[in-house]
Short mmCIF file of C-alpha atoms in Angstrom, two decimals:
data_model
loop_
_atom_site.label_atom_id
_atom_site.label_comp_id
_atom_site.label_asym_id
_atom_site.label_seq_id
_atom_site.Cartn_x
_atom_site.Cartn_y
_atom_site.Cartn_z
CA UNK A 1 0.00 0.00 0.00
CA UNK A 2 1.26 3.47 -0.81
CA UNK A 3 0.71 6.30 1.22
CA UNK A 4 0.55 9.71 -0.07
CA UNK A 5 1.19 12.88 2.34
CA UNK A 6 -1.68 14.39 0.58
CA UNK A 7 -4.24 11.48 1.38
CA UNK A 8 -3.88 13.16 5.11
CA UNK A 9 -4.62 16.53 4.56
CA UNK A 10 -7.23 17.00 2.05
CA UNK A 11 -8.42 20.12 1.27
CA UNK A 12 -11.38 22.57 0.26
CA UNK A 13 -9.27 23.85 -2.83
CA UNK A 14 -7.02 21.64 -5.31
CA UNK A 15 -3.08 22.19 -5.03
CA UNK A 16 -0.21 20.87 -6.70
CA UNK A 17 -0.32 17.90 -4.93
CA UNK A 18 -3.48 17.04 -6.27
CA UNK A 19 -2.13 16.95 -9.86
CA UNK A 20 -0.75 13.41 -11.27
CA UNK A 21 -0.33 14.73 -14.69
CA UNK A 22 -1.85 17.83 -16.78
CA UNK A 23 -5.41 17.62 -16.48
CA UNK A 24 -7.93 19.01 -19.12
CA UNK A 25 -10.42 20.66 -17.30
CA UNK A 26 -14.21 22.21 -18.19
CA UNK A 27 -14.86 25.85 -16.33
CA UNK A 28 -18.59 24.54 -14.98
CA UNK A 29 -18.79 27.87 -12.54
CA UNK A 30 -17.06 30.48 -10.39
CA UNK A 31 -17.74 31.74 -6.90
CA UNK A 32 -16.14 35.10 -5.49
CA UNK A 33 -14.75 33.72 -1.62
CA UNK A 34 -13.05 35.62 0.97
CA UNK A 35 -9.88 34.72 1.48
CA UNK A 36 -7.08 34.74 4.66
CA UNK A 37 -7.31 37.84 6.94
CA UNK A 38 -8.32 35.09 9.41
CA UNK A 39 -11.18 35.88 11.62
CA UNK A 40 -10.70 39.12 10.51
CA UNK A 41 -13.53 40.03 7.67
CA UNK A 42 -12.39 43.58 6.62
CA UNK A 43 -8.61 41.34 6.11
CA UNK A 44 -9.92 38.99 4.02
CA UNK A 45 -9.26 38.65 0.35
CA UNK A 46 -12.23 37.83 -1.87
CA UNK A 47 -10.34 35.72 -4.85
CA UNK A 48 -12.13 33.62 -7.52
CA UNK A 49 -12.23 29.99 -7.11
CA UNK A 50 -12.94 27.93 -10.52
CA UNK A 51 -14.85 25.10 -9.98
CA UNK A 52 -14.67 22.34 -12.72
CA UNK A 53 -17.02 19.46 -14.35
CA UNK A 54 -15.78 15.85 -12.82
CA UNK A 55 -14.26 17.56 -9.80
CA UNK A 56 -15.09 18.24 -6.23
CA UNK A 57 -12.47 20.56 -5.35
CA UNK A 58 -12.08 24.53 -7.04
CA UNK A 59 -8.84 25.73 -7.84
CA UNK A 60 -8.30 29.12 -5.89
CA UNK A 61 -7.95 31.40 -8.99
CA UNK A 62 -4.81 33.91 -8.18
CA UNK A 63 -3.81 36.84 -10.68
CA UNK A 64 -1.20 35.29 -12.36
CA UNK A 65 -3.18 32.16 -13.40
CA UNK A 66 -6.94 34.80 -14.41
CA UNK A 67 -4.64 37.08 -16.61
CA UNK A 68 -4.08 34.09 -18.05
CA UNK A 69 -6.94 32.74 -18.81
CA UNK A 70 -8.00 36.57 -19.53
CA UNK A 71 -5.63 36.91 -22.35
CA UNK A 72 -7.63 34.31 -24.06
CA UNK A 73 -10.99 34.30 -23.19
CA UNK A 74 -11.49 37.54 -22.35
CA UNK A 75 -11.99 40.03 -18.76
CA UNK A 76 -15.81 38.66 -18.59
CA UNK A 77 -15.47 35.58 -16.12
CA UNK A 78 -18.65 34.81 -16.75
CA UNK A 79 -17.39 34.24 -20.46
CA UNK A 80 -15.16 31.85 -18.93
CA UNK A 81 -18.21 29.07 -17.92
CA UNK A 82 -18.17 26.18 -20.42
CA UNK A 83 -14.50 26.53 -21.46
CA UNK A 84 -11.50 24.23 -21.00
CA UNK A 85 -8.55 25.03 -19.52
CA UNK A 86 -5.29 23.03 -18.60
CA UNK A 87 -4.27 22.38 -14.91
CA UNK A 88 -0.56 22.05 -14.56
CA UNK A 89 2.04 21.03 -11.40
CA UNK A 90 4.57 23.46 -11.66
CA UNK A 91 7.42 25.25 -9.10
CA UNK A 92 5.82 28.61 -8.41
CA UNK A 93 8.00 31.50 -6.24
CA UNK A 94 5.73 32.84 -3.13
CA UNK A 95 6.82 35.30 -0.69
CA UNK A 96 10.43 34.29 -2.07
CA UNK A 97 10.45 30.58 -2.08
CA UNK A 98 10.04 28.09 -4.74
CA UNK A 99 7.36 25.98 -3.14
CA UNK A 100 4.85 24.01 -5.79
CA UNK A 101 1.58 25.64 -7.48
CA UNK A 102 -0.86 24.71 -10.14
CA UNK A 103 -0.80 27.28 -13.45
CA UNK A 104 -2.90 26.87 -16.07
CA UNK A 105 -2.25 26.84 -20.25
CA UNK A 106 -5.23 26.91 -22.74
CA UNK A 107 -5.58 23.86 -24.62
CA UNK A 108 -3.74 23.95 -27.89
CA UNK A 109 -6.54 24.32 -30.09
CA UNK A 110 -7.70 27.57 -28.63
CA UNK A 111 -7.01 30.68 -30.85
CA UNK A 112 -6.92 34.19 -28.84
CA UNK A 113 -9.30 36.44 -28.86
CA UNK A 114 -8.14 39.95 -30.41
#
């Protein structure tokens, strides 16, 4: 039997560890949530969290991975529902350390929008 660190501490929100492999996903909705600032409200964050067809977790949407998805689909999020996108296991830097972080790519047959 393997055990997998992640298998212990599952989360509301997909991260890296989640990822096997890139992973084709369909946008099937988005939910502003308030984010960090702990039990402080007027602290908190509200970020975008993309929730997908097929899976139970969201993926906590930060600005680097929406201008991505922006540059392609467009600034409307709402645009965004229906759409695939591609999840990816990558080394991110945060707050000065290389720690790992899903980023996402458009699938290849997606042409910009100008």
């Amino acid at each position: 039997m393997t055990m997998n660190v992640n298998d212990f501490f599952k989360g509301e929100y997909l991260k890296a560890g989640d990822l096997d492999d890139d992973m084709q996903v369909t946008i099937k909705s988005i939910k502003p949530v308030a984010m960090g600032g702990d039990d402080d409200e007027e602290k908190a964050q509200v970020k975008p969290v993309l929730y997908f067809n097929g899976l139970e977790k969201g993926l906590v949407c930060n600005k680097t991975n929406s201008m991505t998805i922006a540059a392609v689909l467009g600034m409307d999020m709402e645009q965004w529902i229906g759409k695939d996108i591609v999840l990816y296991s990558t080394t991110v830097d945060f707050k000065g350390s290389s720690v790992p972080g899903i980023r996402v790519r458009m699938p290849k047959e997606v042409r910009v929008v100008s």
